[in-house]
């Protein structure tokens, strides 16, 4: 049976859970499509907001760690390898999320994982957000200890609590924060590094000749160890598209600016990220030459050293602390925001209950605080090296499904699908590919596949995901992508050029109006229901 907009019925007696979920998600459209009526920002504003989320200083620590361990040349090649992989896999994901105004979780559901299969990746992504929140919080605490004498435990707590009021209000508040703080952050970050290179002509040469724990040559194993740590940032594309989903509709007039924004703020984030890692390695080598290894991997120490070439020590310390503070706020509001979306998505799908995004903001922050108090910063390289296996397996699987299964094999539906009754609970194509890739790469990481293969665990994840994803799609003939072909509404979800349709429908459960991509016909209610009420209201699924 199909219906049109005129057949939408007034809301029935609303279930409390559905109504509260609808009301709480209208600000940031948690778990759902971001409608045209809400997407009023220009491509430039969305892009700047998304890029503001990569202001983190963890890149400097990552670069310093892999540079001091593997030598500068091995680290640089590893950083470049990771950046290339991240860019190539991030491009199709960024395009899909910006074009169809959905986040990475919604995309993952229809890109090979199924409705419940993508719960695995929601948890993987949530893990990414609290690991990097803890990393940035640790960096801020180091700055507060050096600058103000605040004990580390208190700095950890302060860096956590200060984010809560900023992240509650979603995209509207975050866009203003990121746009206004970005110029100050850029000046404070670029200025002292540029002056260091200008005033110390040999610093770059000394850096490039630094051997670390290697013999000074280029070794593929060291390169891949460095790349493995850098590849832990692959899941950052999930945070980028949490903003890119608010891109305006692509038109003939804005086509150029739209593409520039998507590329720059989507996969393009890794260019700045790679530069920061390289700078972190350079500053670490400079500190080692000047004063020894102590603190060389801590961004606060790196920037105190750089600022000290320009100004008195007290002012250098002040500006370094300000830079750390701004960076921590810019990235950790994003970590808290994106993490809350991921936890909410997983919990709501598993339980059918929507507790409110704020609950998971607090849970994510509590986990991050526990990691900080446990001094995870000292084990950062090992933690990120392990995590990268899961992140790589997930992102490469989704990107492969888009590029190969959708466009080349045409076994995966071209338009994204995320609504519950339209999908199978588990799609073996993406789910098995991810599990197999992650499992084998983790085994390689711990040496269970032999010591020779251990440094190359990220390559294991990449190769397995690239091979298994299309192979499983061929073996299953794509039959597990869609459970239903018709969602029961006569108006197409997408216009002929692929743009999401803008027709308005009222949900029979929560009584709120939604645009066409976010609704479907409920056989149980014989009326239109929104995608979230299909999860939270049992009447719609009977």
XYZ file of C-alpha atoms in Angstrom:
542
model
C 0.000 0.000 0.000
C 1.267 3.498 -0.790
C 0.049 6.826 0.535
C 0.710 10.468 -0.220
C 1.131 13.510 1.989
C -2.568 14.255 2.164
C -3.170 10.879 3.795
C -1.071 11.659 6.858
C -3.241 11.371 9.946
C -3.261 13.392 13.154
C -1.089 11.994 15.906
C -2.518 9.248 18.042
C -2.161 9.248 21.795
C 1.522 9.827 21.938
C 3.873 7.506 23.753
C 5.976 9.510 26.212
C 9.237 8.078 24.956
C 8.518 8.965 21.315
C 7.446 12.510 22.149
C 10.467 13.181 24.330
C 12.822 11.734 21.736
C 11.345 13.938 19.041
C 11.555 17.084 21.150
C 15.112 16.488 22.333
C 16.482 15.711 18.885
C 15.156 18.738 17.005
C 18.231 20.810 17.912
C 20.872 18.453 16.528
C 18.751 15.738 14.857
C 20.310 12.932 16.855
C 19.763 9.572 15.129
C 18.035 11.050 12.093
C 18.270 12.868 8.787
C 19.063 16.614 9.004
C 16.245 18.383 7.095
C 16.508 21.257 4.644
C 14.558 23.541 6.959
C 17.315 23.287 9.584
C 20.334 23.470 7.283
C 20.633 27.245 6.969
C 24.421 27.561 7.175
C 26.585 28.311 4.152
C 29.148 25.745 2.951
C 31.910 27.973 4.338
C 30.429 28.136 7.848
C 29.852 24.372 7.960
C 33.396 23.782 6.720
C 35.005 26.107 9.282
C 32.914 24.554 12.045
C 33.993 21.057 11.026
C 37.649 22.046 10.706
C 37.469 23.699 14.126
C 37.025 20.230 15.513
C 40.538 19.234 14.433
C 42.247 21.873 16.556
C 43.420 19.159 18.888
C 47.019 19.019 20.067
C 47.134 15.217 20.208
C 48.654 15.312 16.716
C 51.738 16.989 18.165
C 52.040 14.227 20.779
C 51.497 11.523 18.160
C 54.119 13.018 15.858
C 56.586 13.404 18.715
C 56.045 9.849 19.936
C 56.499 8.144 16.571
C 59.323 10.473 15.567
C 61.380 9.947 18.721
C 60.802 6.189 18.520
C 61.180 5.429 14.806
C 63.323 8.293 13.556
C 62.179 11.345 11.626
C 62.270 9.935 8.093
C 60.398 6.764 9.032
C 57.857 8.833 10.934
C 57.345 11.253 8.045
C 56.802 8.469 5.525
C 54.443 6.715 7.952
C 52.491 9.942 8.460
C 52.238 10.394 4.678
C 51.059 6.800 4.153
C 48.400 7.165 6.844
C 47.281 10.532 5.443
C 46.851 9.080 1.947
C 44.767 6.144 3.228
C 42.650 8.423 5.420
C 42.039 10.861 2.551
C 41.057 8.177 0.030
C 38.681 6.417 2.413
C 37.272 9.646 3.824
C 36.317 11.180 0.467
C 33.394 8.871 -0.448
C 32.131 8.914 3.145
C 32.222 12.707 3.352
C 30.439 13.015 0.010
C 27.648 10.628 1.001
C 27.048 12.201 4.406
C 27.045 15.751 3.035
C 24.977 14.874 -0.032
C 22.313 12.950 1.865
C 22.582 14.823 5.195
C 23.199 11.858 7.446
C 25.927 10.951 9.912
C 28.346 8.053 9.608
C 26.231 5.758 11.760
C 23.180 6.162 9.503
C 25.390 5.638 6.467
C 26.970 2.521 7.981
C 23.570 0.869 8.524
C 22.840 0.775 4.806
C 26.439 0.404 3.638
C 26.747 -3.265 4.462
C 26.093 -3.553 8.206
C 22.330 -3.671 8.665
C 20.231 -2.116 11.387
C 21.809 -3.815 14.418
C 25.118 -4.678 12.775
C 26.163 -1.041 12.857
C 25.794 -0.977 16.652
C 29.316 -2.460 16.661
C 30.688 0.512 14.793
C 28.769 3.007 16.948
C 30.631 1.614 19.943
C 33.942 1.730 18.040
C 33.310 5.391 17.227
C 32.228 6.234 20.780
C 35.485 4.658 21.973
C 37.405 6.939 19.618
C 35.743 10.021 21.101
C 36.498 9.257 24.735
C 40.086 8.147 23.995
C 40.797 11.451 22.283
C 38.830 13.451 24.845
C 41.077 11.907 27.502
C 44.162 12.693 25.414
C 43.240 16.347 24.988
C 42.108 16.641 28.600
C 45.501 15.280 29.696
C 47.259 17.871 27.536
C 45.169 20.654 29.055
C 45.878 19.364 32.569
C 49.616 19.402 31.791
C 49.266 23.044 30.748
C 47.321 23.980 33.881
C 49.910 22.259 36.069
C 52.831 24.089 34.473
C 51.052 27.429 34.048
C 48.961 27.677 37.216
C 50.310 24.959 39.483
C 47.025 23.029 39.446
C 47.525 19.341 40.322
C 46.999 16.927 37.428
C 43.967 15.244 39.027
C 42.246 18.615 39.418
C 43.224 19.612 35.878
C 41.654 16.432 34.534
C 38.426 17.225 36.361
C 38.375 20.864 35.248
C 39.042 19.979 31.595
C 36.046 17.623 31.739
C 33.552 19.848 33.547
C 34.237 22.941 31.445
C 32.968 21.232 28.287
C 29.525 20.252 29.592
C 27.701 23.617 29.249
C 29.198 24.157 25.788
C 28.148 20.839 24.240
C 24.526 20.701 25.426
C 23.076 22.908 22.699
C 24.313 21.132 19.584
C 25.196 22.561 16.180
C 23.931 26.133 16.713
C 26.216 26.743 19.669
C 29.156 24.756 18.317
C 29.224 26.604 14.989
C 29.621 29.961 16.780
C 32.322 28.636 19.089
C 34.387 27.123 16.273
C 34.110 30.083 13.895
C 35.130 32.717 16.470
C 38.035 30.809 18.032
C 39.681 29.483 14.855
C 41.643 32.664 13.878
C 43.172 32.988 17.366
C 44.079 29.301 17.400
C 45.761 29.510 13.983
C 47.906 32.515 14.942
C 49.036 30.949 18.227
C 49.857 27.636 16.588
C 51.540 28.786 13.368
C 53.363 31.905 14.616
C 55.945 30.403 16.995
C 56.672 27.405 14.753
C 57.265 29.635 11.731
C 59.605 31.827 13.773
C 61.494 28.789 15.087
C 62.178 27.579 11.548
C 63.127 31.113 10.441
C 65.423 31.872 13.370
C 67.073 28.446 13.633
C 68.251 27.575 10.084
C 69.567 24.141 11.091
C 66.495 22.969 12.992
C 64.862 21.284 9.970
C 68.099 19.554 8.940
C 68.701 18.338 12.505
C 65.166 17.028 12.634
C 65.393 15.142 9.346
C 68.630 13.461 10.455
C 67.273 12.376 13.834
C 67.419 8.556 14.004
C 65.408 7.850 17.162
C 65.731 4.219 18.179
C 66.524 3.143 14.605
C 69.885 3.151 12.799
C 68.975 6.241 10.796
C 67.851 4.420 7.663
C 64.392 3.990 6.194
C 62.830 0.701 7.273
C 59.401 -0.439 6.114
C 58.605 -1.985 9.494
C 59.269 1.321 11.287
C 57.277 3.176 8.660
C 54.273 0.916 9.210
C 54.536 1.151 13.002
C 54.393 4.927 12.642
C 51.551 4.696 10.124
C 49.638 2.367 12.439
C 49.599 4.950 15.229
C 48.606 7.743 12.815
C 45.844 5.566 11.318
C 44.096 5.544 14.693
C 42.814 8.955 13.598
C 40.894 7.391 10.703
C 37.683 7.495 12.754
C 38.000 11.304 12.842
C 35.946 11.313 9.625
C 32.988 10.408 11.847
C 33.350 13.674 13.739
C 33.832 15.623 10.510
C 30.595 14.334 9.011
C 28.687 15.052 12.219
C 29.059 18.642 10.978
C 29.031 17.996 7.225
C 25.535 16.478 7.472
C 24.343 20.072 7.932
C 25.640 21.137 4.517
C 23.068 23.006 2.397
C 21.523 21.267 -0.583
C 23.931 21.153 -3.510
C 22.736 23.353 -6.365
C 24.130 24.654 -9.649
C 24.852 27.983 -7.929
C 26.772 26.629 -4.940
C 28.251 23.539 -6.584
C 31.854 24.754 -6.486
C 31.785 26.074 -2.909
C 29.898 22.937 -1.839
C 32.611 20.627 -3.167
C 35.423 22.775 -1.757
C 33.792 22.669 1.680
C 33.156 18.914 1.585
C 36.690 18.052 0.478
C 38.381 20.541 2.819
C 36.379 19.668 5.922
C 35.863 15.997 5.050
C 39.005 14.082 4.038
C 40.958 17.342 3.847
C 41.226 17.501 7.638
C 44.050 14.966 7.418
C 46.312 17.400 5.547
C 46.379 19.745 8.527
C 46.533 16.736 10.833
C 49.617 15.361 9.067
C 51.296 18.774 9.186
C 50.657 18.972 12.930
C 52.162 15.523 13.432
C 55.250 16.521 11.472
C 55.558 19.745 13.481
C 55.167 17.774 16.706
C 58.077 15.554 15.660
C 60.165 18.614 14.769
C 59.468 20.364 18.085
C 60.241 17.171 20.007
C 63.631 16.823 18.324
C 64.322 20.511 19.032
C 63.525 20.026 22.728
C 65.709 16.905 22.921
C 68.625 18.846 21.441
C 68.085 21.803 23.774
C 67.215 20.200 27.089
C 66.822 16.426 26.843
C 63.920 14.044 26.336
C 61.846 15.082 29.369
C 58.530 16.559 28.246
C 59.394 16.405 24.540
C 56.121 14.679 23.659
C 53.990 17.141 25.681
C 52.536 19.936 23.501
C 52.678 22.433 26.367
C 56.446 21.967 26.615
C 56.813 22.083 22.837
C 55.073 25.445 22.537
C 56.726 26.960 25.589
C 60.045 26.250 23.875
C 58.851 27.755 20.586
C 57.277 30.861 22.167
C 60.412 31.429 24.290
C 62.346 32.377 21.158
C 59.980 35.304 20.635
C 59.263 36.687 24.092
C 60.038 36.582 27.817
C 59.484 33.232 29.598
C 56.418 34.421 31.525
C 54.665 35.541 28.333
C 55.711 32.386 26.472
C 54.187 30.293 29.241
C 50.996 32.360 29.226
C 50.456 32.076 25.479
C 51.263 28.352 25.469
C 48.644 27.757 28.163
C 46.103 29.854 26.226
C 46.785 27.810 23.072
C 46.336 24.548 24.983
C 43.116 25.817 26.563
C 41.563 26.962 23.260
C 42.577 23.756 21.488
C 41.149 21.553 24.215
C 37.827 23.376 24.197
C 37.537 23.322 20.398
C 38.154 19.603 20.028
C 36.579 18.288 23.208
C 33.202 19.879 22.586
C 33.308 17.913 19.336
C 34.436 14.722 21.082
C 31.684 15.051 23.684
C 29.068 15.925 21.046
C 29.948 13.140 18.609
C 30.441 10.607 21.378
C 27.009 11.343 22.805
C 25.455 10.794 19.372
C 27.204 7.442 18.974
C 26.270 6.155 22.444
C 22.680 7.368 22.042
C 22.353 5.616 18.703
C 23.644 2.297 20.033
C 21.583 2.403 23.238
C 18.345 3.454 21.556
C 18.538 0.739 18.927
C 19.350 -1.986 21.436
C 16.743 -1.015 24.047
C 14.121 0.872 22.018
C 14.328 3.630 24.634
C 15.671 7.158 24.128
C 17.107 8.515 27.403
C 18.218 11.877 25.995
C 21.592 12.838 24.491
C 22.712 14.681 27.643
C 22.809 11.384 29.548
C 25.446 10.083 27.165
C 27.379 13.338 27.181
C 27.905 12.714 30.892
C 28.676 8.997 30.424
C 31.247 9.719 27.709
C 32.902 12.368 29.865
C 32.959 10.061 32.887
C 34.794 7.362 30.905
C 37.259 9.934 29.554
C 37.897 11.282 33.068
C 38.595 7.754 34.349
C 41.152 7.265 31.553
C 42.852 10.544 32.413
C 43.057 9.724 36.108
C 44.602 6.367 35.106
C 47.358 8.320 33.273
C 46.585 6.913 29.822
C 48.789 9.622 28.258
C 51.895 7.612 29.166
C 50.585 4.674 27.106
C 49.227 6.764 24.229
C 51.238 5.124 21.440
C 50.222 1.590 22.438
C 46.563 2.523 22.919
C 46.319 4.236 19.542
C 48.256 1.475 17.789
C 45.760 -1.096 19.053
C 42.694 1.055 18.365
C 43.752 1.775 14.785
C 43.056 -1.853 13.823
C 39.348 -1.457 14.598
C 39.064 2.031 13.114
C 40.743 1.010 9.856
C 38.593 -2.116 9.490
C 35.381 -0.117 9.921
C 36.125 2.895 7.734
C 37.710 0.908 4.893
C 34.719 -1.472 4.880
C 32.222 1.404 4.547
C 34.305 3.220 1.915
C 34.718 -0.013 -0.078
C 30.982 -0.645 0.017
C 30.334 2.840 -1.367
C 32.937 2.817 -4.124
C 32.899 -0.827 -5.211
C 29.599 -2.366 -4.117
C 27.437 0.656 -4.943
C 29.084 2.173 -8.000
C 31.040 -0.661 -9.631
C 29.214 -3.885 -8.748
C 25.841 -2.154 -8.211
C 24.936 -4.747 -5.573
C 24.475 -2.167 -2.799
C 21.620 0.381 -3.181
C 22.955 3.678 -4.509
C 20.819 5.807 -2.149
C 21.491 5.408 1.593
C 18.914 3.606 3.733
C 18.811 3.690 7.545
C 15.156 3.232 8.565
C 14.451 0.216 10.735
C 11.835 -1.787 8.869
C 13.588 -1.244 5.542
C 16.760 -3.020 6.696
C 17.721 -6.497 7.807
C 18.992 -6.612 11.373
C 22.363 -7.943 10.211
C 23.901 -7.602 6.779
C 26.780 -10.094 6.540
C 28.562 -8.071 3.862
C 29.822 -5.261 6.074
C 29.471 -6.920 9.460
C 31.523 -10.013 8.624
C 34.056 -7.976 6.645
C 34.576 -5.675 9.605
C 34.798 -8.463 12.192
C 37.191 -10.518 10.057
C 39.414 -7.535 9.211
C 39.539 -6.234 12.784
C 40.133 -9.683 14.288
C 42.984 -10.621 11.960
C 44.674 -7.235 12.280
C 44.442 -7.333 16.091
C 45.937 -10.841 16.029
C 48.746 -9.517 13.857
C 49.216 -6.528 16.203
C 49.807 -8.835 19.169
C 52.146 -11.100 17.182
C 49.743 -14.032 16.985
C 50.326 -14.268 13.225
C 54.082 -14.120 13.621
C 56.543 -11.432 14.683
C 57.256 -10.497 11.079
C 53.649 -9.464 10.424
C 53.162 -7.550 13.703
C 54.250 -4.091 12.427
C 51.934 -4.433 9.440
C 48.650 -4.976 11.272
C 47.000 -1.877 9.687
C 47.817 -3.306 6.243
C 46.106 -6.546 7.246
C 42.945 -4.604 8.118
C 43.028 -2.610 4.871
C 43.616 -5.592 2.585
C 41.045 -7.816 4.302
C 38.350 -5.106 4.213
C 39.074 -4.329 0.550
C 38.810 -7.989 -0.430
C 36.088 -9.307 1.883
C 33.543 -6.501 1.374
C 32.981 -6.953 -2.388
C 33.489 -10.735 -2.164
C 30.695 -11.123 0.399
C 28.445 -8.819 -1.641
C 28.963 -11.091 -4.662
C 28.418 -14.272 -2.657
C 25.191 -12.966 -1.105
C 24.158 -11.236 -4.371
C 23.332 -8.146 -2.347
C 20.117 -9.634 -0.966
C 20.726 -8.508 2.630
C 20.905 -4.782 1.929
C 17.155 -4.087 1.777
C 14.375 -5.951 3.527
C 11.698 -3.970 1.652
C 11.859 -2.148 -1.669
C 8.825 0.093 -1.060
C 8.402 2.226 2.077
C 4.676 2.730 1.398
C 4.756 6.444 0.438
C 4.126 7.443 -3.158
C 6.469 10.458 -3.225
C 10.072 9.388 -3.929
C 12.579 10.046 -1.161
C 15.006 11.609 -3.622
C 14.641 13.945 -6.554
C 15.878 12.736 -9.970
C 19.330 14.283 -9.401
C 19.670 12.519 -6.028
C 18.784 15.475 -3.805
C 16.712 14.435 -0.753
C 13.062 15.404 -1.273
C 11.545 18.155 0.866
C 7.910 17.021 1.201
C 6.510 17.418 4.743
C 4.778 14.589 6.634
C 3.414 14.439 10.163
C 4.423 11.471 12.303
C 1.404 9.606 13.691
C 3.323 8.750 16.879
C 5.052 11.938 18.017
C 2.958 14.468 16.076
C 5.988 16.306 14.675
C 6.455 17.236 11.010
C 9.397 15.647 9.167
C 10.758 15.789 5.649
C 10.290 12.919 3.210
C 13.643 11.088 3.678
C 12.952 10.616 7.388
C 9.507 8.958 7.253
C 7.894 5.731 6.078
C 4.506 4.057 6.186
C 3.779 1.926 9.232
C 1.719 -1.129 8.380
C 0.621 -1.424 12.013
C -0.753 2.128 12.227
C -1.590 2.474 8.524
C -0.032 5.924 8.629
C 3.202 7.854 8.332
C 5.791 7.381 11.077
C 9.206 9.025 11.478
C 12.370 6.930 11.541
C 13.027 7.492 15.245
C 9.508 6.578 16.373
C 9.886 3.377 14.387
C 12.616 2.594 16.932
C 11.119 3.962 20.150
C 7.373 3.369 19.748
C 6.358 -0.284 19.801
C 2.962 0.537 18.241
C 4.646 1.414 14.953
C 6.347 -1.983 14.709
C 3.460 -4.294 15.547
